[in-house]
């Protein structure tokens, strides 16, 4: 009887211990999730209070100058001011667009809509969109993927955001008369797209901070452009939704190369008409 009683009590204690272990694991998961949510909140507040406020302050200042002393400025001065207003407007639009994409991503409202897409044309379209931004700094953009037609199954909306963010980022951190190059390499299982520049580069200790929510890391471009890192975090999320990876290789004062991979998955019904690459 004593042996049975000991065994029964031992089972009860083991069950309670296991319950405590399960509760501890659940609390750990909740704590980690709360830490992540707080990091996202802090990042959002930082962007709204500083990065979004800065270009609006510039816009307000120059609009007030033109309004109050319009006749006192010559055509060249007014044109220069309008150019600065235009640049600030572009930065506000870029930031708001990224905030919208980030919000949709964090709330789980983005669903993949895969379709066979001509990636070569997609890259050309994105280069066309950022060409004016590059021309201001006399930066040339080369599409090394244009030598062949590349077709693969992706969500073109999301990959468009990734390519544009990487191009914009490269232009931002490349100086006058620099160069940005897009390249494509096919492996057995993936297509690897890279966006390289010969700009300012990133210090080794900062490379790991680039794609993290919980680290406040930002830097200014070669023309003092602001950067939040938000576009890169969105790009990471969108690439990973495709089953791919994104990473960075960089050397301070020599430039950076951002890579992202996309699985070579295509519709078998279209196989006889179009190969993945």
PDB file of C-alpha atoms in Angstrom:
ATOM      1  CA  UNK A   1       0.000   0.000   0.000  1.00  0.00           C
ATOM      2  CA  UNK A   2       2.848   2.365   0.853  1.00  0.00           C
ATOM      3  CA  UNK A   3       4.544   1.607  -2.482  1.00  0.00           C
ATOM      4  CA  UNK A   4       1.330   2.362  -4.398  1.00  0.00           C
ATOM      5  CA  UNK A   5       0.838   5.582  -2.446  1.00  0.00           C
ATOM      6  CA  UNK A   6       4.409   6.706  -3.220  1.00  0.00           C
ATOM      7  CA  UNK A   7       3.937   5.931  -6.927  1.00  0.00           C
ATOM      8  CA  UNK A   8       0.645   7.835  -7.013  1.00  0.00           C
ATOM      9  CA  UNK A   9       2.162  10.859  -5.287  1.00  0.00           C
ATOM     10  CA  UNK A  10       5.173  10.704  -7.608  1.00  0.00           C
ATOM     11  CA  UNK A  11       2.847  10.770 -10.646  1.00  0.00           C
ATOM     12  CA  UNK A  12       0.994  13.754  -9.225  1.00  0.00           C
ATOM     13  CA  UNK A  13       4.256  15.636  -8.604  1.00  0.00           C
ATOM     14  CA  UNK A  14       5.512  14.806 -12.116  1.00  0.00           C
ATOM     15  CA  UNK A  15       2.245  16.038 -13.628  1.00  0.00           C
ATOM     16  CA  UNK A  16       2.487  19.274 -11.662  1.00  0.00           C
ATOM     17  CA  UNK A  17       6.126  19.713 -12.691  1.00  0.00           C
ATOM     18  CA  UNK A  18       5.209  19.163 -16.345  1.00  0.00           C
ATOM     19  CA  UNK A  19       2.383  21.682 -15.989  1.00  0.00           C
ATOM     20  CA  UNK A  20       4.843  24.204 -14.575  1.00  0.00           C
ATOM     21  CA  UNK A  21       7.245  23.537 -17.463  1.00  0.00           C
ATOM     22  CA  UNK A  22       4.446  24.040 -20.018  1.00  0.00           C
ATOM     23  CA  UNK A  23       3.317  27.252 -18.309  1.00  0.00           C
ATOM     24  CA  UNK A  24       6.886  28.530 -18.192  1.00  0.00           C
ATOM     25  CA  UNK A  25       7.341  27.825 -21.921  1.00  0.00           C
ATOM     26  CA  UNK A  26       4.056  29.577 -22.705  1.00  0.00           C
ATOM     27  CA  UNK A  27       5.064  32.599 -20.619  1.00  0.00           C
ATOM     28  CA  UNK A  28       8.434  32.687 -22.399  1.00  0.00           C
ATOM     29  CA  UNK A  29       6.702  32.695 -25.798  1.00  0.00           C
ATOM     30  CA  UNK A  30       4.336  35.460 -24.654  1.00  0.00           C
ATOM     31  CA  UNK A  31       7.262  37.472 -23.282  1.00  0.00           C
ATOM     32  CA  UNK A  32       9.182  37.151 -26.542  1.00  0.00           C
ATOM     33  CA  UNK A  33       6.082  38.146 -28.520  1.00  0.00           C
ATOM     34  CA  UNK A  34       5.523  41.157 -26.272  1.00  0.00           C
ATOM     35  CA  UNK A  35       9.174  42.168 -26.678  1.00  0.00           C
ATOM     36  CA  UNK A  36       8.773  42.003 -30.456  1.00  0.00           C
ATOM     37  CA  UNK A  37       5.547  44.044 -30.361  1.00  0.00           C
ATOM     38  CA  UNK A  38       7.203  46.689 -28.182  1.00  0.00           C
ATOM     39  CA  UNK A  39      10.169  46.851 -30.578  1.00  0.00           C
ATOM     40  CA  UNK A  40       7.793  47.358 -33.512  1.00  0.00           C
ATOM     41  CA  UNK A  41       5.911  50.048 -31.567  1.00  0.00           C
ATOM     42  CA  UNK A  42       9.151  51.854 -30.674  1.00  0.00           C
ATOM     43  CA  UNK A  43      10.276  51.685 -34.306  1.00  0.00           C
ATOM     44  CA  UNK A  44       6.966  53.132 -35.483  1.00  0.00           C
ATOM     45  CA  UNK A  45       7.062  55.983 -32.948  1.00  0.00           C
ATOM     46  CA  UNK A  46      10.651  56.760 -33.930  1.00  0.00           C
ATOM     47  CA  UNK A  47       9.712  56.981 -37.608  1.00  0.00           C
ATOM     48  CA  UNK A  48       6.668  59.163 -36.974  1.00  0.00           C
ATOM     49  CA  UNK A  49       8.369  61.496 -34.484  1.00  0.00           C
ATOM     50  CA  UNK A  50      11.642  61.972 -36.350  1.00  0.00           C
ATOM     51  CA  UNK A  51      11.931  60.545 -39.852  1.00  0.00           C
ATOM     52  CA  UNK A  52       8.475  61.617 -41.002  1.00  0.00           C
ATOM     53  CA  UNK A  53       8.634  64.973 -39.244  1.00  0.00           C
ATOM     54  CA  UNK A  54      11.953  66.007 -40.818  1.00  0.00           C
ATOM     55  CA  UNK A  55      10.860  66.191 -44.508  1.00  0.00           C
ATOM     56  CA  UNK A  56       7.577  67.856 -43.493  1.00  0.00           C
ATOM     57  CA  UNK A  57       9.564  70.506 -41.623  1.00  0.00           C
ATOM     58  CA  UNK A  58      11.603  71.124 -44.783  1.00  0.00           C
ATOM     59  CA  UNK A  59       8.448  71.324 -46.896  1.00  0.00           C
ATOM     60  CA  UNK A  60       6.801  73.765 -44.508  1.00  0.00           C
ATOM     61  CA  UNK A  61       9.888  75.963 -44.275  1.00  0.00           C
ATOM     62  CA  UNK A  62      10.470  76.375 -48.003  1.00  0.00           C
ATOM     63  CA  UNK A  63       6.769  76.823 -48.792  1.00  0.00           C
ATOM     64  CA  UNK A  64       6.632  79.640 -46.232  1.00  0.00           C
ATOM     65  CA  UNK A  65       9.764  81.232 -47.748  1.00  0.00           C
ATOM     66  CA  UNK A  66       8.315  81.191 -51.260  1.00  0.00           C
ATOM     67  CA  UNK A  67       4.927  82.421 -50.044  1.00  0.00           C
ATOM     68  CA  UNK A  68       6.311  85.338 -48.018  1.00  0.00           C
ATOM     69  CA  UNK A  69       9.093  86.490 -50.383  1.00  0.00           C
ATOM     70  CA  UNK A  70       8.100  85.150 -53.807  1.00  0.00           C
ATOM     71  CA  UNK A  71       8.857  88.377 -55.704  1.00  0.00           C
ATOM     72  CA  UNK A  72      12.189  88.771 -53.903  1.00  0.00           C
ATOM     73  CA  UNK A  73      13.628  85.611 -55.463  1.00  0.00           C
ATOM     74  CA  UNK A  74      14.843  85.108 -59.003  1.00  0.00           C
ATOM     75  CA  UNK A  75      13.766  82.259 -61.288  1.00  0.00           C
ATOM     76  CA  UNK A  76      16.839  80.168 -60.421  1.00  0.00           C
ATOM     77  CA  UNK A  77      16.294  80.549 -56.660  1.00  0.00           C
ATOM     78  CA  UNK A  78      12.621  79.612 -56.974  1.00  0.00           C
ATOM     79  CA  UNK A  79      13.543  76.624 -59.137  1.00  0.00           C
ATOM     80  CA  UNK A  80      16.124  75.443 -56.592  1.00  0.00           C
ATOM     81  CA  UNK A  81      13.570  75.748 -53.788  1.00  0.00           C
ATOM     82  CA  UNK A  82      10.985  73.813 -55.766  1.00  0.00           C
ATOM     83  CA  UNK A  83      13.607  71.118 -56.353  1.00  0.00           C
ATOM     84  CA  UNK A  84      14.149  70.771 -52.590  1.00  0.00           C
ATOM     85  CA  UNK A  85      10.384  70.685 -52.034  1.00  0.00           C
ATOM     86  CA  UNK A  86      10.112  67.945 -54.666  1.00  0.00           C
ATOM     87  CA  UNK A  87      12.846  65.859 -53.005  1.00  0.00           C
ATOM     88  CA  UNK A  88      11.174  66.186 -49.600  1.00  0.00           C
ATOM     89  CA  UNK A  89       7.836  65.193 -51.108  1.00  0.00           C
ATOM     90  CA  UNK A  90       9.444  62.093 -52.659  1.00  0.00           C
ATOM     91  CA  UNK A  91      10.885  61.095 -49.273  1.00  0.00           C
ATOM     92  CA  UNK A  92       7.514  61.538 -47.545  1.00  0.00           C
ATOM     93  CA  UNK A  93       5.796  59.443 -50.217  1.00  0.00           C
ATOM     94  CA  UNK A  94       8.435  56.704 -50.003  1.00  0.00           C
ATOM     95  CA  UNK A  95       8.164  56.587 -46.213  1.00  0.00           C
ATOM     96  CA  UNK A  96       4.356  56.544 -46.187  1.00  0.00           C
ATOM     97  CA  UNK A  97       4.330  53.806 -48.832  1.00  0.00           C
ATOM     98  CA  UNK A  98       6.696  51.696 -46.740  1.00  0.00           C
ATOM     99  CA  UNK A  99       4.653  52.369 -43.584  1.00  0.00           C
ATOM    100  CA  UNK A 100       1.528  51.165 -45.380  1.00  0.00           C
ATOM    101  CA  UNK A 101       3.262  48.000 -46.587  1.00  0.00           C
ATOM    102  CA  UNK A 102       4.710  47.397 -43.122  1.00  0.00           C
ATOM    103  CA  UNK A 103       1.306  47.874 -41.478  1.00  0.00           C
ATOM    104  CA  UNK A 104      -0.318  45.390 -43.860  1.00  0.00           C
ATOM    105  CA  UNK A 105       2.501  42.933 -43.267  1.00  0.00           C
ATOM    106  CA  UNK A 106       2.353  43.188 -39.444  1.00  0.00           C
ATOM    107  CA  UNK A 107      -1.432  42.773 -39.413  1.00  0.00           C
ATOM    108  CA  UNK A 108      -1.300  39.669 -41.618  1.00  0.00           C
ATOM    109  CA  UNK A 109      -3.390  41.250 -44.370  1.00  0.00           C
ATOM    110  CA  UNK A 110      -0.945  40.380 -47.154  1.00  0.00           C
ATOM    111  CA  UNK A 111      -1.672  37.164 -49.016  1.00  0.00           C
ATOM    112  CA  UNK A 112       0.625  35.799 -51.709  1.00  0.00           C
ATOM    113  CA  UNK A 113      -0.853  35.837 -55.217  1.00  0.00           C
ATOM    114  CA  UNK A 114       1.616  33.817 -57.233  1.00  0.00           C
ATOM    115  CA  UNK A 115       1.731  34.135 -61.005  1.00  0.00           C
ATOM    116  CA  UNK A 116       4.224  33.476 -63.752  1.00  0.00           C
ATOM    117  CA  UNK A 117       6.105  36.787 -64.028  1.00  0.00           C
ATOM    118  CA  UNK A 118       8.733  38.172 -66.375  1.00  0.00           C
ATOM    119  CA  UNK A 119      11.294  39.284 -63.789  1.00  0.00           C
ATOM    120  CA  UNK A 120      13.473  40.948 -66.435  1.00  0.00           C
ATOM    121  CA  UNK A 121      10.648  43.342 -67.352  1.00  0.00           C
ATOM    122  CA  UNK A 122       9.801  43.876 -63.700  1.00  0.00           C
ATOM    123  CA  UNK A 123      13.370  44.971 -62.946  1.00  0.00           C
ATOM    124  CA  UNK A 124      13.399  47.262 -65.994  1.00  0.00           C
ATOM    125  CA  UNK A 125      10.159  48.894 -64.797  1.00  0.00           C
ATOM    126  CA  UNK A 126      11.605  49.544 -61.330  1.00  0.00           C
ATOM    127  CA  UNK A 127      14.821  50.978 -62.805  1.00  0.00           C
ATOM    128  CA  UNK A 128      12.729  53.325 -64.943  1.00  0.00           C
ATOM    129  CA  UNK A 129      10.856  54.524 -61.833  1.00  0.00           C
ATOM    130  CA  UNK A 130      14.038  55.400 -59.901  1.00  0.00           C
ATOM    131  CA  UNK A 131      15.992  56.771 -62.861  1.00  0.00           C
ATOM    132  CA  UNK A 132      15.191  60.404 -62.074  1.00  0.00           C
ATOM    133  CA  UNK A 133      16.322  59.954 -58.479  1.00  0.00           C
ATOM    134  CA  UNK A 134      19.572  58.447 -59.780  1.00  0.00           C
ATOM    135  CA  UNK A 135      20.066  61.157 -62.414  1.00  0.00           C
ATOM    136  CA  UNK A 136      20.105  63.878 -59.729  1.00  0.00           C
ATOM    137  CA  UNK A 137      23.380  62.332 -58.479  1.00  0.00           C
ATOM    138  CA  UNK A 138      24.494  61.265 -61.970  1.00  0.00           C
ATOM    139  CA  UNK A 139      24.340  57.594 -60.945  1.00  0.00           C
ATOM    140  CA  UNK A 140      24.135  54.994 -63.700  1.00  0.00           C
ATOM    141  CA  UNK A 141      21.985  51.868 -63.213  1.00  0.00           C
ATOM    142  CA  UNK A 142      22.764  48.692 -65.121  1.00  0.00           C
ATOM    143  CA  UNK A 143      20.361  45.770 -65.434  1.00  0.00           C
ATOM    144  CA  UNK A 144      22.630  42.743 -65.749  1.00  0.00           C
ATOM    145  CA  UNK A 145      19.526  40.519 -65.796  1.00  0.00           C
ATOM    146  CA  UNK A 146      18.431  41.939 -69.147  1.00  0.00           C
ATOM    147  CA  UNK A 147      20.660  39.610 -71.181  1.00  0.00           C
ATOM    148  CA  UNK A 148      18.011  36.873 -70.993  1.00  0.00           C
ATOM    149  CA  UNK A 149      14.303  36.577 -70.273  1.00  0.00           C
ATOM    150  CA  UNK A 150      13.649  35.365 -66.726  1.00  0.00           C
ATOM    151  CA  UNK A 151      10.214  33.958 -65.909  1.00  0.00           C
ATOM    152  CA  UNK A 152       9.252  32.477 -62.554  1.00  0.00           C
ATOM    153  CA  UNK A 153       6.329  32.093 -60.173  1.00  0.00           C
ATOM    154  CA  UNK A 154       6.229  35.025 -57.731  1.00  0.00           C
ATOM    155  CA  UNK A 155       3.838  37.600 -56.363  1.00  0.00           C
ATOM    156  CA  UNK A 156       4.851  40.530 -58.617  1.00  0.00           C
ATOM    157  CA  UNK A 157       3.414  43.147 -56.216  1.00  0.00           C
ATOM    158  CA  UNK A 158       5.637  42.091 -53.349  1.00  0.00           C
ATOM    159  CA  UNK A 159       8.801  41.481 -55.373  1.00  0.00           C
ATOM    160  CA  UNK A 160       8.311  44.892 -57.023  1.00  0.00           C
ATOM    161  CA  UNK A 161       8.460  46.457 -53.556  1.00  0.00           C
ATOM    162  CA  UNK A 162      11.644  44.504 -52.751  1.00  0.00           C
ATOM    163  CA  UNK A 163      13.437  45.540 -55.961  1.00  0.00           C
ATOM    164  CA  UNK A 164      12.406  49.189 -55.673  1.00  0.00           C
ATOM    165  CA  UNK A 165      13.458  49.357 -52.015  1.00  0.00           C
ATOM    166  CA  UNK A 166      16.889  47.893 -52.782  1.00  0.00           C
ATOM    167  CA  UNK A 167      17.398  50.225 -55.753  1.00  0.00           C
ATOM    168  CA  UNK A 168      16.314  53.281 -53.751  1.00  0.00           C
ATOM    169  CA  UNK A 169      18.583  52.255 -50.895  1.00  0.00           C
ATOM    170  CA  UNK A 170      21.565  51.814 -53.254  1.00  0.00           C
ATOM    171  CA  UNK A 171      21.013  55.233 -54.837  1.00  0.00           C
ATOM    172  CA  UNK A 172      20.655  56.860 -51.421  1.00  0.00           C
ATOM    173  CA  UNK A 173      24.058  55.603 -50.239  1.00  0.00           C
ATOM    174  CA  UNK A 174      25.963  56.080 -53.502  1.00  0.00           C
ATOM    175  CA  UNK A 175      27.764  59.337 -54.224  1.00  0.00           C
ATOM    176  CA  UNK A 176      27.932  61.511 -57.316  1.00  0.00           C
ATOM    177  CA  UNK A 177      28.860  59.674 -60.565  1.00  0.00           C
ATOM    178  CA  UNK A 178      28.443  56.292 -58.875  1.00  0.00           C
ATOM    179  CA  UNK A 179      27.096  53.048 -60.284  1.00  0.00           C
ATOM    180  CA  UNK A 180      24.347  50.596 -59.274  1.00  0.00           C
ATOM    181  CA  UNK A 181      24.118  47.145 -60.842  1.00  0.00           C
ATOM    182  CA  UNK A 182      21.366  44.528 -60.737  1.00  0.00           C
ATOM    183  CA  UNK A 183      22.497  40.946 -61.421  1.00  0.00           C
ATOM    184  CA  UNK A 184      20.813  37.542 -61.576  1.00  0.00           C
ATOM    185  CA  UNK A 185      22.375  34.128 -60.951  1.00  0.00           C
ATOM    186  CA  UNK A 186      20.556  30.801 -61.225  1.00  0.00           C
ATOM    187  CA  UNK A 187      21.440  27.872 -58.991  1.00  0.00           C
ATOM    188  CA  UNK A 188      19.877  24.418 -59.007  1.00  0.00           C
ATOM    189  CA  UNK A 189      17.025  25.519 -56.732  1.00  0.00           C
ATOM    190  CA  UNK A 190      17.017  29.331 -56.603  1.00  0.00           C
ATOM    191  CA  UNK A 191      17.310  32.486 -58.592  1.00  0.00           C
ATOM    192  CA  UNK A 192      19.596  34.902 -56.742  1.00  0.00           C
ATOM    193  CA  UNK A 193      19.111  38.612 -57.474  1.00  0.00           C
ATOM    194  CA  UNK A 194      21.720  41.116 -56.300  1.00  0.00           C
ATOM    195  CA  UNK A 195      21.756  44.922 -56.177  1.00  0.00           C
ATOM    196  CA  UNK A 196      25.278  46.295 -55.798  1.00  0.00           C
ATOM    197  CA  UNK A 197      26.674  49.803 -55.491  1.00  0.00           C
ATOM    198  CA  UNK A 198      30.052  51.501 -55.078  1.00  0.00           C
ATOM    199  CA  UNK A 199      28.802  53.797 -52.332  1.00  0.00           C
ATOM    200  CA  UNK A 200      29.714  54.419 -48.715  1.00  0.00           C
ATOM    201  CA  UNK A 201      29.247  50.827 -47.518  1.00  0.00           C
ATOM    202  CA  UNK A 202      28.347  49.644 -44.016  1.00  0.00           C
ATOM    203  CA  UNK A 203      30.637  48.897 -41.102  1.00  0.00           C
ATOM    204  CA  UNK A 204      30.875  45.196 -40.211  1.00  0.00           C
ATOM    205  CA  UNK A 205      29.406  45.696 -36.722  1.00  0.00           C
ATOM    206  CA  UNK A 206      26.271  47.290 -38.240  1.00  0.00           C
ATOM    207  CA  UNK A 207      25.522  44.672 -40.903  1.00  0.00           C
ATOM    208  CA  UNK A 208      23.626  42.417 -38.453  1.00  0.00           C
ATOM    209  CA  UNK A 209      21.445  45.344 -37.355  1.00  0.00           C
ATOM    210  CA  UNK A 210      20.075  46.054 -40.822  1.00  0.00           C
ATOM    211  CA  UNK A 211      17.081  43.667 -40.870  1.00  0.00           C
ATOM    212  CA  UNK A 212      16.155  43.760 -37.155  1.00  0.00           C
ATOM    213  CA  UNK A 213      13.022  45.319 -35.617  1.00  0.00           C
ATOM    214  CA  UNK A 214      14.487  45.566 -32.136  1.00  0.00           C
ATOM    215  CA  UNK A 215      17.517  47.678 -33.058  1.00  0.00           C
ATOM    216  CA  UNK A 216      17.241  51.386 -33.809  1.00  0.00           C
ATOM    217  CA  UNK A 217      19.701  51.724 -36.682  1.00  0.00           C
ATOM    218  CA  UNK A 218      19.565  54.388 -39.356  1.00  0.00           C
ATOM    219  CA  UNK A 219      22.026  56.460 -41.313  1.00  0.00           C
ATOM    220  CA  UNK A 220      22.025  59.312 -43.783  1.00  0.00           C
ATOM    221  CA  UNK A 221      22.705  59.065 -47.486  1.00  0.00           C
ATOM    222  CA  UNK A 222      25.473  60.769 -49.427  1.00  0.00           C
ATOM    223  CA  UNK A 223      23.226  63.816 -50.024  1.00  0.00           C
ATOM    224  CA  UNK A 224      22.042  63.774 -46.395  1.00  0.00           C
ATOM    225  CA  UNK A 225      18.960  61.695 -47.276  1.00  0.00           C
ATOM    226  CA  UNK A 226      17.270  60.160 -44.261  1.00  0.00           C
ATOM    227  CA  UNK A 227      16.989  56.397 -43.897  1.00  0.00           C
ATOM    228  CA  UNK A 228      14.846  54.372 -41.455  1.00  0.00           C
ATOM    229  CA  UNK A 229      15.732  50.823 -42.501  1.00  0.00           C
ATOM    230  CA  UNK A 230      11.997  50.156 -42.778  1.00  0.00           C
ATOM    231  CA  UNK A 231      12.189  49.324 -46.487  1.00  0.00           C
ATOM    232  CA  UNK A 232      14.805  46.642 -45.837  1.00  0.00           C
ATOM    233  CA  UNK A 233      12.715  45.016 -43.092  1.00  0.00           C
ATOM    234  CA  UNK A 234       9.707  44.962 -45.430  1.00  0.00           C
ATOM    235  CA  UNK A 235      11.886  43.453 -48.160  1.00  0.00           C
ATOM    236  CA  UNK A 236      13.043  40.707 -45.776  1.00  0.00           C
ATOM    237  CA  UNK A 237       9.450  39.856 -44.896  1.00  0.00           C
ATOM    238  CA  UNK A 238       8.290  39.769 -48.523  1.00  0.00           C
ATOM    239  CA  UNK A 239      11.232  37.615 -49.664  1.00  0.00           C
ATOM    240  CA  UNK A 240      10.750  35.151 -46.792  1.00  0.00           C
ATOM    241  CA  UNK A 241       7.060  34.843 -47.669  1.00  0.00           C
ATOM    242  CA  UNK A 242       8.271  33.412 -50.987  1.00  0.00           C
ATOM    243  CA  UNK A 243      10.486  30.892 -49.188  1.00  0.00           C
ATOM    244  CA  UNK A 244      13.616  32.879 -50.044  1.00  0.00           C
ATOM    245  CA  UNK A 245      16.340  34.628 -48.059  1.00  0.00           C
ATOM    246  CA  UNK A 246      17.874  38.106 -48.087  1.00  0.00           C
ATOM    247  CA  UNK A 247      21.366  39.051 -46.963  1.00  0.00           C
ATOM    248  CA  UNK A 248      24.030  41.713 -47.256  1.00  0.00           C
ATOM    249  CA  UNK A 249      27.735  41.900 -48.006  1.00  0.00           C
ATOM    250  CA  UNK A 250      29.396  45.260 -47.480  1.00  0.00           C
ATOM    251  CA  UNK A 251      32.682  46.991 -46.830  1.00  0.00           C
ATOM    252  CA  UNK A 252      32.961  50.476 -45.424  1.00  0.00           C
ATOM    253  CA  UNK A 253      33.780  53.114 -48.084  1.00  0.00           C
ATOM    254  CA  UNK A 254      33.739  50.491 -50.855  1.00  0.00           C
ATOM    255  CA  UNK A 255      30.065  49.717 -51.361  1.00  0.00           C
ATOM    256  CA  UNK A 256      27.370  47.171 -50.586  1.00  0.00           C
ATOM    257  CA  UNK A 257      25.695  44.207 -52.258  1.00  0.00           C
ATOM    258  CA  UNK A 258      22.207  43.112 -51.219  1.00  0.00           C
ATOM    259  CA  UNK A 259      21.197  39.605 -52.294  1.00  0.00           C
ATOM    260  CA  UNK A 260      17.838  37.866 -52.215  1.00  0.00           C
ATOM    261  CA  UNK A 261      16.895  34.400 -53.391  1.00  0.00           C
ATOM    262  CA  UNK A 262      13.649  33.151 -54.928  1.00  0.00           C
ATOM    263  CA  UNK A 263      12.835  29.440 -55.303  1.00  0.00           C
ATOM    264  CA  UNK A 264      12.643  28.281 -58.916  1.00  0.00           C
ATOM    265  CA  UNK A 265       9.054  27.074 -58.672  1.00  0.00           C
ATOM    266  CA  UNK A 266       6.961  27.352 -61.792  1.00  0.00           C
ATOM    267  CA  UNK A 267       3.656  26.123 -63.149  1.00  0.00           C
ATOM    268  CA  UNK A 268       4.205  22.715 -64.718  1.00  0.00           C
ATOM    269  CA  UNK A 269       1.412  23.425 -67.208  1.00  0.00           C
ATOM    270  CA  UNK A 270       3.448  26.307 -68.598  1.00  0.00           C
ATOM    271  CA  UNK A 271       6.677  24.306 -68.663  1.00  0.00           C
ATOM    272  CA  UNK A 272       6.433  23.500 -72.350  1.00  0.00           C
ATOM    273  CA  UNK A 273       5.974  27.170 -73.192  1.00  0.00           C
ATOM    274  CA  UNK A 274       8.313  29.027 -70.822  1.00  0.00           C
ATOM    275  CA  UNK A 275      11.292  27.836 -68.786  1.00  0.00           C
ATOM    276  CA  UNK A 276      11.910  29.367 -65.324  1.00  0.00           C
ATOM    277  CA  UNK A 277      14.953  31.242 -66.574  1.00  0.00           C
TER     278      UNK A 277
END
